[in-house]
PDB file of C-alpha atoms in Angstrom:
ATOM      1  CA  MET A 190     133.198  92.577 202.368  1.00  0.00           C
ATOM      2  CA  ARG A 191     131.276  91.972 199.166  1.00  0.00           C
ATOM      3  CA  GLY A 192     131.526  88.169 199.565  1.00  0.00           C
ATOM      4  CA  ARG A 193     130.213  88.394 203.107  1.00  0.00           C
ATOM      5  CA  GLY A 194     127.099  90.293 201.953  1.00  0.00           C
ATOM      6  CA  PHE A 195     126.435  87.672 199.269  1.00  0.00           C
ATOM      7  CA  ALA A 196     126.853  84.873 201.812  1.00  0.00           C
ATOM      8  CA  MET A 197     124.432  86.595 204.231  1.00  0.00           C
ATOM      9  CA  MET A 198     121.833  87.048 201.470  1.00  0.00           C
ATOM     10  CA  PHE A 199     122.211  83.391 200.457  1.00  0.00           C
ATOM     11  CA  LEU A 200     121.778  82.286 204.084  1.00  0.00           C
ATOM     12  CA  LEU A 201     118.637  84.391 204.529  1.00  0.00           C
ATOM     13  CA  LEU A 202     117.144  83.027 201.303  1.00  0.00           C
ATOM     14  CA  ALA A 203     117.937  79.470 202.377  1.00  0.00           C
ATOM     15  CA  ILE A 204     116.271  80.003 205.771  1.00  0.00           C
ATOM     16  CA  ALA A 205     113.197  81.549 204.138  1.00  0.00           C
ATOM     17  CA  PHE A 206     112.966  78.702 201.634  1.00  0.00           C
ATOM     18  CA  CYS A 207     113.288  75.968 204.260  1.00  0.00           C
ATOM     19  CA  SER A 208     110.804  77.494 206.679  1.00  0.00           C
ATOM     20  CA  CYS A 209     107.924  77.746 204.184  1.00  0.00           C
ATOM     21  CA  GLY A 210     105.575  74.946 205.226  1.00  0.00           C
ATOM     22  CA  GLY A 211     106.498  71.462 206.308  1.00  0.00           C
ATOM     23  CA  SER A 212     107.530  68.660 204.068  1.00  0.00           C
ATOM     24  CA  ASP A 213     105.479  65.552 203.362  1.00  0.00           C
ATOM     25  CA  ILE A 214     105.806  62.627 205.755  1.00  0.00           C
ATOM     26  CA  THR A 215     105.519  59.167 204.204  1.00  0.00           C
ATOM     27  CA  LEU A 216     105.071  56.201 206.543  1.00  0.00           C
ATOM     28  CA  MET A 217     105.063  52.735 204.960  1.00  0.00           C
ATOM     29  CA  GLU A 218     105.213  49.100 206.014  1.00  0.00           C
ATOM     30  CA  ASP A 219     106.363  46.072 204.033  1.00  0.00           C
ATOM     31  CA  VAL A 220     103.663  43.518 203.226  1.00  0.00           C
ATOM     32  CA  ASN A 221     103.539  39.925 202.006  1.00  0.00           C
ATOM     33  CA  ILE A 222     104.293  40.423 198.315  1.00  0.00           C
ATOM     34  CA  SER A 223     102.599  37.206 197.176  1.00  0.00           C
ATOM     35  CA  SER A 224      99.334  37.821 199.044  1.00  0.00           C
ATOM     36  CA  TRP A 225      98.836  40.925 201.205  1.00  0.00           C
ATOM     37  CA  ARG A 226      95.877  40.388 203.521  1.00  0.00           C
ATOM     38  CA  GLU A 227      97.017  41.477 207.005  1.00  0.00           C
ATOM     39  CA  ASP A 228      96.749  44.880 208.668  1.00  0.00           C
ATOM     40  CA  ILE A 229      99.681  47.219 208.421  1.00  0.00           C
ATOM     41  CA  ALA A 230     100.182  49.561 211.358  1.00  0.00           C
ATOM     42  CA  ILE A 231     101.124  53.210 210.883  1.00  0.00           C
ATOM     43  CA  ALA A 232     101.906  55.447 213.867  1.00  0.00           C
ATOM     44  CA  PHE A 233     101.988  59.173 213.098  1.00  0.00           C
ATOM     45  CA  HIS A 234     103.250  61.531 215.789  1.00  0.00           C
ATOM     46  CA  ASN A 235     101.521  64.910 215.525  1.00  0.00           C
ATOM     47  CA  GLU A 236     103.563  67.613 217.224  1.00  0.00           C
ATOM     48  CA  GLU A 237     101.204  70.543 216.686  1.00  0.00           C
ATOM     49  CA  ALA A 238      97.674  70.986 218.065  1.00  0.00           C
ATOM     50  CA  ASP A 239      95.100  71.769 215.374  1.00  0.00           C
ATOM     51  CA  ALA A 240      97.420  70.712 212.557  1.00  0.00           C
ATOM     52  CA  VAL A 241      95.754  70.178 209.170  1.00  0.00           C
ATOM     53  CA  TYR A 242      96.960  67.550 206.707  1.00  0.00           C
ATOM     54  CA  ASP A 243      96.058  66.094 203.348  1.00  0.00           C
ATOM     55  CA  LEU A 244      96.298  62.289 203.455  1.00  0.00           C
ATOM     56  CA  ASP A 245      97.116  59.972 200.557  1.00  0.00           C
ATOM     57  CA  ILE A 246      97.393  56.199 200.480  1.00  0.00           C
ATOM     58  CA  VAL A 247     100.537  54.946 198.794  1.00  0.00           C
ATOM     59  CA  LEU A 248     101.181  51.469 197.386  1.00  0.00           C
ATOM     60  CA  HIS A 249     104.646  50.380 196.280  1.00  0.00           C
ATOM     61  CA  VAL A 250     103.882  47.794 193.589  1.00  0.00           C
ATOM     62  CA  ASN A 251     105.778  45.639 191.140  1.00  0.00           C
ATOM     63  CA  SER A 252     104.847  44.250 187.731  1.00  0.00           C
ATOM     64  CA  ASN A 253     102.674  41.502 189.297  1.00  0.00           C
ATOM     65  CA  TYR A 254     100.157  44.081 190.523  1.00  0.00           C
ATOM     66  CA  SER A 255      97.145  44.117 188.208  1.00  0.00           C
ATOM     67  CA  THR A 256      94.190  45.322 190.286  1.00  0.00           C
ATOM     68  CA  ARG A 257      92.152  48.263 188.976  1.00  0.00           C
ATOM     69  CA  SER A 258      89.697  48.654 191.845  1.00  0.00           C
ATOM     70  CA  GLN A 259      90.105  47.462 195.408  1.00  0.00           C
ATOM     71  CA  GLN A 260      88.277  47.959 198.662  1.00  0.00           C
ATOM     72  CA  MET A 261      90.437  48.691 201.680  1.00  0.00           C
ATOM     73  CA  ILE A 262      89.655  48.938 205.360  1.00  0.00           C
ATOM     74  CA  LEU A 263      91.253  51.902 207.082  1.00  0.00           C
ATOM     75  CA  ALA A 264      90.986  52.482 210.835  1.00  0.00           C
ATOM     76  CA  ALA A 265      92.293  55.416 212.853  1.00  0.00           C
ATOM     77  CA  THR A 266      92.701  56.033 216.576  1.00  0.00           C
ATOM     78  CA  SER A 267      93.490  59.480 217.997  1.00  0.00           C
ATOM     79  CA  PRO A 268      95.714  60.128 221.046  1.00  0.00           C
ATOM     80  CA  ASP A 269      92.611  60.239 223.298  1.00  0.00           C
ATOM     81  CA  SER A 270      91.468  56.802 221.979  1.00  0.00           C
ATOM     82  CA  LEU A 271      88.679  58.062 219.712  1.00  0.00           C
ATOM     83  CA  SER A 272      88.434  55.451 216.941  1.00  0.00           C
ATOM     84  CA  MET A 273      86.877  55.243 213.508  1.00  0.00           C
ATOM     85  CA  SER A 274      87.083  52.841 210.607  1.00  0.00           C
ATOM     86  CA  GLU A 275      85.767  52.864 207.086  1.00  0.00           C
ATOM     87  CA  VAL A 276      85.778  50.844 203.925  1.00  0.00           C
ATOM     88  CA  ILE A 277      87.162  52.801 201.003  1.00  0.00           C
ATOM     89  CA  THR A 278      87.361  51.905 197.342  1.00  0.00           C
ATOM     90  CA  ILE A 279      90.575  52.830 195.620  1.00  0.00           C
ATOM     91  CA  GLU A 280      91.002  53.026 191.886  1.00  0.00           C
ATOM     92  CA  THR A 281      94.479  52.437 190.540  1.00  0.00           C
ATOM     93  CA  PRO A 282      95.903  52.817 187.045  1.00  0.00           C
ATOM     94  CA  ILE A 283      96.835  49.802 184.979  1.00  0.00           C
ATOM     95  CA  ILE A 284     100.488  48.953 185.497  1.00  0.00           C
ATOM     96  CA  ARG A 285     102.149  48.031 182.231  1.00  0.00           C
ATOM     97  CA  LYS A 286     104.225  44.888 182.370  1.00  0.00           C
ATOM     98  CA  ALA A 287     107.809  45.775 183.115  1.00  0.00           C
ATOM     99  CA  PRO A 288     110.967  43.904 184.012  1.00  0.00           C
ATOM    100  CA  LYS A 289     110.661  42.008 187.310  1.00  0.00           C
ATOM    101  CA  ALA A 290     113.168  44.294 189.018  1.00  0.00           C
ATOM    102  CA  SER A 291     111.120  47.444 188.468  1.00  0.00           C
ATOM    103  CA  ALA A 292     108.630  48.810 190.967  1.00  0.00           C
ATOM    104  CA  LYS A 293     106.439  51.883 191.150  1.00  0.00           C
ATOM    105  CA  ASP A 294     104.614  53.956 193.762  1.00  0.00           C
ATOM    106  CA  ILE A 295     100.893  54.511 193.244  1.00  0.00           C
ATOM    107  CA  VAL A 296      99.536  57.474 195.211  1.00  0.00           C
ATOM    108  CA  ILE A 297      95.785  57.550 195.817  1.00  0.00           C
ATOM    109  CA  PRO A 298      94.183  60.687 197.291  1.00  0.00           C
ATOM    110  CA  TYR A 299      92.360  59.750 200.507  1.00  0.00           C
ATOM    111  CA  ARG A 300      91.264  62.792 202.539  1.00  0.00           C
ATOM    112  CA  ARG A 301      91.876  66.533 202.288  1.00  0.00           C
ATOM    113  CA  GLY A 302      91.923  68.979 205.199  1.00  0.00           C
ATOM    114  CA  VAL A 303      92.160  66.406 208.000  1.00  0.00           C
ATOM    115  CA  ARG A 304      92.339  68.313 211.283  1.00  0.00           C
ATOM    116  CA  MET A 305      94.383  66.640 213.988  1.00  0.00           C
ATOM    117  CA  ALA A 306      93.207  68.501 217.058  1.00  0.00           C
ATOM    118  CA  GLN A 307      95.602  66.969 219.562  1.00  0.00           C
ATOM    119  CA  ARG A 308      99.301  66.526 219.974  1.00  0.00           C
ATOM    120  CA  GLY A 309     100.329  62.923 220.249  1.00  0.00           C
ATOM    121  CA  THR A 310     100.406  59.708 218.279  1.00  0.00           C
ATOM    122  CA  TYR A 311      97.631  58.830 215.853  1.00  0.00           C
ATOM    123  CA  HIS A 312      97.465  55.123 215.005  1.00  0.00           C
ATOM    124  CA  TYR A 313      96.232  53.859 211.630  1.00  0.00           C
ATOM    125  CA  THR A 314      95.708  50.379 210.239  1.00  0.00           C
ATOM    126  CA  LEU A 315      95.188  49.573 206.578  1.00  0.00           C
ATOM    127  CA  ARG A 316      94.413  46.297 204.819  1.00  0.00           C
ATOM    128  CA  PRO A 317      92.754  45.165 201.608  1.00  0.00           C
ATOM    129  CA  SER A 318      89.323  43.531 201.888  1.00  0.00           C
ATOM    130  CA  THR A 319      90.561  40.724 199.616  1.00  0.00           C
ATOM    131  CA  PRO A 320      94.177  39.523 199.248  1.00  0.00           C
ATOM    132  CA  LEU A 321      96.392  41.486 196.853  1.00  0.00           C
ATOM    133  CA  SER A 322      99.503  40.310 195.032  1.00  0.00           C
ATOM    134  CA  GLY A 323     102.249  42.502 193.652  1.00  0.00           C
ATOM    135  CA  VAL A 324     102.183  45.030 196.504  1.00  0.00           C
ATOM    136  CA  GLU A 325     105.579  45.306 198.196  1.00  0.00           C
ATOM    137  CA  SER A 326     104.684  47.944 200.798  1.00  0.00           C
ATOM    138  CA  ALA A 327     101.808  50.243 201.661  1.00  0.00           C
ATOM    139  CA  GLY A 328     101.297  53.324 203.769  1.00  0.00           C
ATOM    140  CA  ILE A 329     100.026  56.841 204.195  1.00  0.00           C
ATOM    141  CA  ILE A 330     101.466  60.182 203.099  1.00  0.00           C
ATOM    142  CA  PHE A 331     100.778  63.102 205.455  1.00  0.00           C
ATOM    143  CA  LYS A 332     101.013  66.461 203.675  1.00  0.00           C
ATOM    144  CA  PRO A 333     100.868  69.493 205.976  1.00  0.00           C
ATOM    145  CA  GLN A 334      98.653  72.259 204.637  1.00  0.00           C
ATOM    146  CA  ASN A 335     100.248  75.689 204.517  1.00  0.00           C
ATOM    147  CA  ARG A 336      98.782  78.153 206.971  1.00  0.00           C
TER     148      ARG A 336
END
């Protein structure tokens, strides 16, 4: 009897812990590691009307990446075909030279409190304004805001 009560309490705590807010969603695409210059396409399916997210850009880089400041072109299209694009400047930390096999994720804050008013798929494209080397993949992190 005592074990059953402990198990029930553990189950309730686990349910409460798992239901507190959503987890981050990271969507990335591989790029040409020697010279990234093409658009990457990110499709994010929003399942909740009026959902609010924080968005970060993420670059998976290796020891050949040495850029401190880079302009990127980001475009977004909502499920009802409303489109926008902007040029953003990202600042990245200096990556210390490391063995060739090592890689690192650089997360750059992009926008906070982005309201996605509609259910459906939001399409994003991202590309550097000038070619980049040392980037293995790039993408966007969608962090749901707690309500």
